[in-house]
Short mmCIF file of C-alpha atoms in Angstrom, two decimals:
data_model
loop_
_atom_site.label_atom_id
_atom_site.label_comp_id
_atom_site.label_asym_id
_atom_site.label_seq_id
_atom_site.Cartn_x
_atom_site.Cartn_y
_atom_site.Cartn_z
CA MET O 1 -5.22 -4.41 -1.55
CA ILE O 2 -3.46 -4.16 -4.89
CA SER O 3 -0.53 -6.47 -5.51
CA PHE O 4 2.13 -3.71 -5.60
CA ASP O 5 1.27 -2.43 -2.12
CA ARG O 6 1.19 -5.98 -0.80
CA PHE O 7 4.60 -6.65 -2.38
CA VAL O 8 6.11 -3.53 -0.77
CA ILE O 9 4.74 -4.40 2.67
CA SER O 10 5.67 -8.08 2.43
CA HIS O 11 9.29 -7.20 1.56
CA HIS O 12 9.41 -4.07 3.63
CA ARG O 13 12.88 -4.49 5.16
CA TRP O 14 14.64 -5.41 1.91
CA LEU O 15 12.98 -2.64 -0.07
CA HIS O 16 13.76 -0.13 2.68
CA ALA O 17 17.47 -0.96 2.38
CA LEU O 18 17.27 -0.95 -1.44
CA ARG O 19 15.51 2.44 -1.44
CA ILE O 20 18.25 4.06 0.66
CA MET O 21 20.99 2.40 -1.41
CA LEU O 22 19.53 3.66 -4.69
CA THR O 23 19.11 7.17 -3.27
CA CYS O 24 22.72 7.19 -2.08
CA THR O 25 23.78 5.97 -5.53
CA ILE O 26 22.02 8.92 -7.16
CA ALA O 27 23.68 11.30 -4.69
CA VAL O 28 27.12 9.79 -5.31
CA LEU O 29 26.67 10.22 -9.07
CA ILE O 30 25.59 13.84 -8.63
CA ASN O 31 28.58 14.57 -6.39
CA TRP O 32 30.97 12.74 -8.72
CA LEU O 33 29.77 14.14 -12.04
CA GLY O 34 29.15 17.62 -10.66
CA HIS O 35 32.34 17.77 -8.56
CA VAL O 36 30.21 19.03 -5.65
CA PRO O 37 32.36 20.26 -2.72
CA TYR O 38 31.62 18.66 0.66
CA GLY O 39 29.18 16.25 -1.00
CA MET O 40 29.33 13.87 1.95
CA TRP O 41 26.74 16.07 3.72
CA SER O 42 24.13 15.08 1.15
CA LEU O 43 24.81 11.40 1.89
CA ILE O 44 24.63 11.97 5.65
CA THR O 45 21.31 13.74 5.18
CA ILE O 46 19.91 10.91 3.04
CA ILE O 47 20.87 8.23 5.55
CA VAL O 48 19.46 10.16 8.51
CA VAL O 49 16.20 11.24 6.85
CA MET O 50 15.44 7.93 5.11
CA SER O 51 16.07 5.93 8.28
CA ALA O 52 12.38 6.60 8.94
CA THR O 53 10.34 3.61 7.85
CA TYR O 54 7.24 5.04 6.17
CA LEU O 55 6.64 7.75 3.60
CA GLY O 56 4.87 10.12 5.96
CA ALA O 57 7.64 9.89 8.55
CA VAL O 58 10.32 10.50 5.90
CA TRP O 59 8.54 13.61 4.63
CA ALA O 60 8.00 14.93 8.15
CA LYS O 61 11.66 14.33 8.98
CA ALA O 62 12.85 15.87 5.71
CA ASN O 63 10.67 18.95 6.21
CA GLN O 64 12.11 19.47 9.67
CA ARG O 65 15.63 18.90 8.36
CA ILE O 66 15.16 21.42 5.55
CA GLY O 67 13.56 23.96 7.87
CA GLY O 68 16.14 23.41 10.59
CA THR O 69 19.00 23.64 8.11
CA ILE O 70 17.74 26.89 6.58
CA ILE O 71 17.11 28.55 9.95
CA GLY O 72 20.41 27.31 11.40
CA ALA O 73 22.31 28.46 8.31
CA LEU O 74 20.71 31.90 8.34
CA LEU O 75 21.49 32.34 12.04
CA GLY O 76 25.06 31.17 11.53
CA LEU O 77 25.60 33.31 8.44
CA SER O 78 24.28 36.36 10.26
CA LEU O 79 27.29 36.14 12.58
CA TYR O 80 29.55 36.70 9.59
CA PHE O 81 28.40 40.32 9.51
CA LEU O 82 30.23 40.92 12.81
CA PRO O 83 33.75 42.29 12.67
CA THR O 84 36.21 39.40 12.43
CA GLN O 85 38.21 40.69 15.41
CA ASP O 86 35.18 40.68 17.75
CA ALA O 87 35.41 37.00 18.76
CA LEU O 88 33.81 37.50 22.19
CA LEU O 89 30.57 38.92 20.80
CA HIS O 90 30.52 36.23 18.13
CA ASN O 91 30.78 33.42 20.69
CA VAL O 92 28.26 34.98 23.08
CA LEU O 93 25.65 35.35 20.33
CA PHE O 94 26.44 31.85 19.06
CA LEU O 95 25.84 30.31 22.50
CA LEU O 96 22.60 32.28 22.96
CA MET O 97 21.34 30.98 19.60
CA ILE O 98 22.26 27.41 20.58
CA GLY O 99 20.36 27.82 23.85
CA GLY O 100 17.30 29.11 22.00
CA ALA O 101 17.36 26.16 19.61
CA MET O 102 17.74 23.65 22.45
CA TYR O 103 14.67 25.13 24.17
CA PHE O 104 12.54 23.72 21.33
CA THR O 105 14.09 20.24 21.36
CA ILE O 106 11.34 19.17 23.75
CA GLY O 107 8.15 19.25 21.74
CA LYS O 108 6.64 18.66 18.33
CA PHE O 109 9.57 20.05 16.31
CA SER O 110 12.39 18.53 18.33
CA TYR O 111 14.22 17.13 15.29
CA GLY O 112 14.11 20.48 13.50
CA ALA O 113 15.43 22.23 16.59
CA VAL O 114 18.33 19.76 16.79
CA LEU O 115 19.12 20.47 13.12
CA ILE O 116 19.13 24.20 13.82
CA GLY O 117 21.73 23.63 16.51
CA ILE O 118 23.82 21.29 14.34
CA THR O 119 23.75 23.57 11.28
CA LEU O 120 24.48 26.62 13.39
CA THR O 121 27.48 24.80 14.88
CA LEU O 122 28.77 23.73 11.47
CA VAL O 123 28.46 27.24 10.08
CA ALA O 124 29.61 29.43 12.95
CA ALA O 125 31.12 27.42 15.83
CA SER O 126 34.72 28.03 14.76
CA GLY O 127 34.17 31.74 14.33
CA PRO O 128 34.22 33.76 11.13
CA GLY O 129 36.07 31.74 8.53
CA ASP O 130 35.57 30.40 5.04
CA LEU O 131 32.04 31.40 4.06
CA SER O 132 32.01 29.08 1.05
CA VAL O 133 32.39 26.01 3.31
CA ALA O 134 29.31 26.98 5.30
CA LEU O 135 27.30 27.68 2.17
CA TRP O 136 28.22 24.39 0.47
CA ARG O 137 27.36 22.38 3.58
CA THR O 138 23.98 24.08 3.73
CA VAL O 139 23.23 23.52 0.05
CA ASN O 140 24.23 19.85 0.22
CA VAL O 141 21.97 19.20 3.20
CA LEU O 142 19.05 20.87 1.42
CA TRP O 143 19.30 18.99 -1.87
CA GLY O 144 20.00 15.74 0.01
CA ALA O 145 16.75 16.17 1.97
CA ILE O 146 14.77 16.96 -1.19
CA LEU O 147 16.24 13.92 -2.96
CA SER O 148 15.24 11.78 0.04
CA MET O 149 11.65 13.00 -0.21
CA LEU O 150 11.43 12.32 -3.94
CA CYS O 151 12.96 8.84 -3.74
CA SER O 152 10.73 7.90 -0.80
CA ARG O 153 7.76 8.92 -2.88
CA PHE O 154 8.67 7.14 -6.13
CA LEU O 155 10.96 4.23 -5.17
CA PHE O 156 8.79 1.49 -3.65
CA PRO O 157 6.92 3.92 -1.36
CA ALA O 158 6.05 2.36 1.99
CA ARG O 159 2.79 3.80 3.29
CA ALA O 160 1.67 3.20 6.85
CA THR O 161 -2.00 3.38 5.80
CA LYS O 162 -1.49 0.45 3.42
CA HIS O 163 0.26 -1.56 6.12
CA PHE O 164 -2.61 -0.76 8.49
CA GLN O 165 -5.05 -1.95 5.83
CA LEU O 166 -3.25 -5.29 5.51
CA LEU O 167 -3.04 -5.75 9.27
CA SER O 168 -6.74 -4.92 9.72
CA SER O 169 -7.66 -7.48 7.07
CA GLN O 170 -5.44 -10.11 8.68
CA PHE O 171 -6.82 -9.26 12.13
CA LEU O 172 -10.45 -9.87 11.17
CA THR O 173 -9.64 -12.96 9.10
CA GLN O 174 -7.72 -14.47 12.02
CA PHE O 175 -10.45 -13.29 14.40
CA SER O 176 -13.01 -15.28 12.39
CA LYS O 177 -10.83 -18.40 12.61
CA VAL O 178 -10.36 -18.06 16.37
CA TYR O 179 -14.10 -17.49 16.87
CA GLN O 180 -14.88 -20.60 14.82
CA ALA O 181 -12.38 -22.59 16.90
CA HIS O 182 -14.09 -21.34 20.06
CA ASN O 183 -17.46 -22.45 18.72
CA LYS O 184 -16.06 -25.94 18.15
CA GLN O 185 -14.54 -25.89 21.62
CA VAL O 186 -17.89 -25.10 23.24
CA CYS O 187 -19.48 -28.05 21.48
CA LEU O 188 -16.94 -30.49 22.92
CA LYS O 189 -17.99 -32.71 25.76
CA SER O 190 -16.40 -32.30 29.15
CA GLY O 191 -12.80 -33.43 28.99
CA GLY O 192 -12.35 -32.57 25.33
CA ASN O 193 -9.19 -30.72 24.38
CA LEU O 194 -9.10 -28.02 21.70
CA LYS O 195 -6.61 -25.21 22.29
CA VAL O 196 -7.56 -21.76 21.01
CA GLU O 197 -4.65 -19.34 20.53
CA LEU O 198 -4.90 -15.54 20.66
CA ALA O 199 -1.20 -14.78 20.10
CA LEU O 200 -1.57 -13.76 16.45
CA LEU O 201 -4.46 -11.44 17.24
CA LEU O 202 -2.60 -9.80 20.10
CA SER O 203 0.47 -9.34 17.88
CA SER O 204 -1.61 -7.79 15.09
CA MET O 205 -3.27 -5.45 17.57
CA ALA O 206 0.11 -4.32 18.89
CA LYS O 207 1.41 -3.68 15.35
CA GLN O 208 -1.62 -1.61 14.40
CA THR O 209 -1.31 0.48 17.53
CA ALA O 210 2.39 1.07 16.80
CA LEU O 211 1.51 2.21 13.26
CA GLN O 212 -0.81 4.96 14.48
CA PRO O 213 1.81 7.77 14.74
CA ASN O 214 3.08 7.03 11.21
CA ILE O 215 -0.45 7.00 9.80
CA LEU O 216 -1.19 10.36 11.37
CA LYS O 217 1.95 11.82 9.77
CA GLU O 218 0.72 10.66 6.36
CA SER O 219 -2.93 11.57 6.86
CA PRO O 220 -3.52 13.73 9.96
CA GLN O 221 -7.13 14.29 8.87
CA PHE O 222 -7.90 10.66 9.75
CA THR O 223 -6.85 10.92 13.41
CA SER O 224 -10.27 10.32 14.94
CA GLN O 225 -11.19 7.57 12.46
CA ILE O 226 -8.00 5.57 13.04
CA LYS O 227 -8.47 5.81 16.81
CA ALA O 228 -12.08 4.64 16.46
CA ILE O 229 -11.02 1.60 14.39
CA ILE O 230 -8.25 0.61 16.80
CA ASN O 231 -10.56 1.03 19.80
CA GLY O 232 -13.24 -1.02 18.04
CA GLU O 233 -10.81 -3.85 17.34
CA ARG O 234 -9.62 -3.72 20.93
CA ARG O 235 -13.22 -4.05 22.20
CA VAL O 236 -14.06 -7.09 20.05
CA LEU O 237 -10.75 -8.68 21.05
CA THR O 238 -11.57 -8.15 24.73
CA ILE O 239 -14.92 -9.90 24.29
CA LEU O 240 -13.29 -12.76 22.41
CA GLU O 241 -10.70 -13.12 25.18
CA ALA O 242 -13.55 -13.49 27.69
CA LEU O 243 -15.19 -16.17 25.54
CA VAL O 244 -11.97 -18.10 24.90
CA ALA O 245 -10.47 -17.81 28.38
CA THR O 246 -13.51 -19.46 29.96
CA GLN O 247 -13.29 -23.25 29.68
CA TRP O 248 -16.99 -23.72 29.10
CA GLN O 249 -16.85 -27.44 28.32
CA THR O 250 -15.27 -28.28 31.69
CA GLN O 251 -17.83 -26.48 33.82
CA GLN O 252 -20.95 -27.87 35.39
CA GLY O 253 -23.99 -27.05 33.29
CA HIS O 254 -22.04 -26.88 30.01
CA SER O 255 -24.78 -28.87 28.26
CA LYS O 256 -27.19 -25.93 28.69
CA LEU O 257 -25.31 -24.01 25.97
CA ASN O 258 -26.32 -26.64 23.43
CA THR O 259 -30.02 -26.42 24.34
CA LEU O 260 -30.42 -22.94 22.89
CA ARG O 261 -31.86 -23.62 19.44
CA GLY O 262 -30.28 -21.64 16.60
CA LEU O 263 -27.23 -20.49 18.60
CA GLY O 264 -24.74 -22.54 16.59
CA ALA O 265 -26.08 -21.31 13.23
CA ALA O 266 -26.15 -17.70 14.46
CA LYS O 267 -22.53 -17.86 15.63
CA HIS O 268 -21.50 -19.42 12.32
CA GLN O 269 -23.21 -16.56 10.48
CA LEU O 270 -21.33 -14.06 12.66
CA SER O 271 -17.98 -15.70 11.88
CA GLU O 272 -18.81 -15.58 8.15
CA HIS O 273 -19.45 -11.85 8.41
CA LEU O 274 -16.10 -11.45 10.15
CA SER O 275 -14.30 -13.31 7.38
CA THR O 276 -16.11 -11.36 4.63
CA LEU O 277 -15.30 -8.04 6.28
CA GLY O 278 -11.62 -9.01 6.38
CA GLU O 279 -11.68 -9.76 2.63
CA GLN O 280 -13.44 -6.48 1.89
CA ILE O 281 -10.84 -4.49 3.86
CA ASP O 282 -8.11 -6.12 1.80
CA LEU O 283 -9.81 -4.71 -1.31
CA GLY O 284 -10.31 -1.33 0.34
CA HIS O 285 -14.13 -1.44 0.22
CA PRO O 286 -15.53 -2.67 3.55
CA CYS O 287 -19.31 -2.68 3.76
CA VAL O 288 -21.39 -1.80 6.80
CA ILE O 289 -22.93 -4.77 8.58
CA PRO O 290 -26.47 -3.84 9.71
CA GLU O 291 -27.56 -5.27 13.04
CA LYS O 292 -30.79 -6.51 11.48
CA GLN O 293 -28.79 -8.98 9.35
CA LEU O 294 -27.38 -10.80 12.38
CA ASP O 295 -29.57 -13.61 13.66
CA ILE O 296 -27.80 -13.71 17.00
CA LEU O 297 -29.26 -10.30 17.92
CA ARG O 298 -32.76 -11.70 17.43
CA LEU O 299 -32.15 -15.01 19.17
CA GLN O 300 -34.20 -15.58 22.33
CA PRO O 301 -33.62 -18.36 24.87
CA VAL O 302 -36.75 -20.48 25.29
CA ARG O 303 -37.09 -22.53 28.44
CA GLU O 304 -39.09 -25.71 28.47
CA PRO O 305 -42.10 -25.49 30.79
CA ASP O 306 -41.01 -28.49 32.82
CA ALA O 307 -37.29 -27.54 32.92
CA LEU O 308 -35.85 -26.69 36.31
CA GLU O 309 -33.03 -24.19 36.70
CA ASP O 310 -29.92 -25.90 38.01
CA VAL O 311 -28.89 -23.62 40.85
CA ASN O 312 -25.56 -25.41 41.16
CA SER O 313 -24.62 -24.78 37.52
CA ASP O 314 -21.54 -22.72 36.69
CA VAL O 315 -22.86 -21.78 33.25
CA SER O 316 -25.62 -19.36 32.34
CA TYR O 317 -26.64 -19.36 28.69
CA TYR O 318 -28.10 -15.88 29.26
CA GLY O 319 -24.62 -14.57 30.04
CA TYR O 320 -23.04 -16.54 27.21
CA LEU O 321 -25.63 -15.25 24.76
CA TRP O 322 -25.02 -11.67 25.94
CA LEU O 323 -21.28 -11.95 25.24
CA ASN O 324 -21.94 -13.13 21.69
CA ARG O 325 -24.55 -10.44 21.15
CA GLU O 326 -22.20 -7.73 22.38
CA LEU O 327 -19.54 -9.08 20.04
CA ALA O 328 -22.02 -8.78 17.16
CA ARG O 329 -22.94 -5.19 18.11
CA GLN O 330 -19.31 -4.13 18.36
CA LEU O 331 -18.61 -5.79 15.00
CA CYS O 332 -21.37 -3.72 13.38
CA LEU O 333 -19.91 -0.54 14.87
CA LEU O 334 -16.40 -1.51 13.73
CA SER O 335 -17.64 -2.16 10.18
CA LEU O 336 -19.21 1.32 10.15
CA ASN O 337 -15.95 2.97 11.26
CA LEU O 338 -13.97 0.99 8.68
CA HIS O 339 -16.40 1.90 5.91
CA GLN O 340 -16.25 5.61 6.76
CA PHE O 341 -12.46 5.60 6.87
CA TYR O 342 -11.91 3.81 3.55
CA PHE O 343 -14.73 5.67 1.79
CA THR O 344 -13.19 9.03 2.77
CA LYS O 345 -9.68 7.83 1.98
CA THR O 346 -10.65 6.50 -1.46
CA ALA O 347 -12.46 9.75 -2.29
CA GLU O 348 -9.39 11.82 -1.38
CA GLU O 349 -7.11 9.54 -3.44
CA LYS O 350 -9.34 10.02 -6.48
CA ILE O 351 -9.29 13.81 -6.04
CA SER O 352 -5.50 13.89 -5.66
CA ALA O 353 -5.08 11.65 -8.71
#
């Protein structure tokens, strides 16, 4: 990931506040130098719209605010064509319009529907009055929303896809460290103590899942790919949880895991692939990991002819080997999904540039 994107994500909260402050400063200067009537509505719009964290969410919110403002203003202004003395008809139509707008507050365009109701109320709730007030309020909301979109785009833009990229890289890098710690834990003799923590991985997984709606607002065409990546990470994390949660070194028959020749080297190779994939994601160019490159998928347990199966053992190296193999297979699938996502995303960025 390039340094600018990393800087924006690392200082997300401070830059978010700075972005809104600079946008409000521009609006204040426009209102001051242009003597714009009712200019406070532009500032209210900026604060409300830019309260969204990421670029895609700001644009979606601004679009709904612009659309809701225009529709609400047109509906409200249409009531000015009624005779000024016909207050009953004015209020009846006003309330019917409010009811229609509120019907759409439950659904995809709920924010826009709320803005229709608010703008309609500002323009026409008090009955036919000063038309210039209604028009200025409408204009100020519109240019405030447009200014919010532009500043979100050019002032330290925070993109959910870039944050997802950083979290994915951190997830796999940390995953490799936890898997290596587990491998050391398995090699310990009974009674050894090496604690393996999953808290950071679980936290990263939760953050990536929470980012999904914002990513889809920025790039709705990547819906299926993002879901596939998150599901793939969740599957490998589930397998790792099963490996880590089992205290292999304290169970009877633990020594059998060390009799499988080549297992340690194969697991080390798998952890190296995990670490490399994390680094490649950070650069935005993850490569596909072919199954044929992973030794653990070709590893076969060989029993000595004179070895007797310990029926009282708690540990089966067949089961342990299967867990590590399944982890390797899911890692290959995850690398494929990551490669497809970033390849498509990079191609679209080049076209748009």
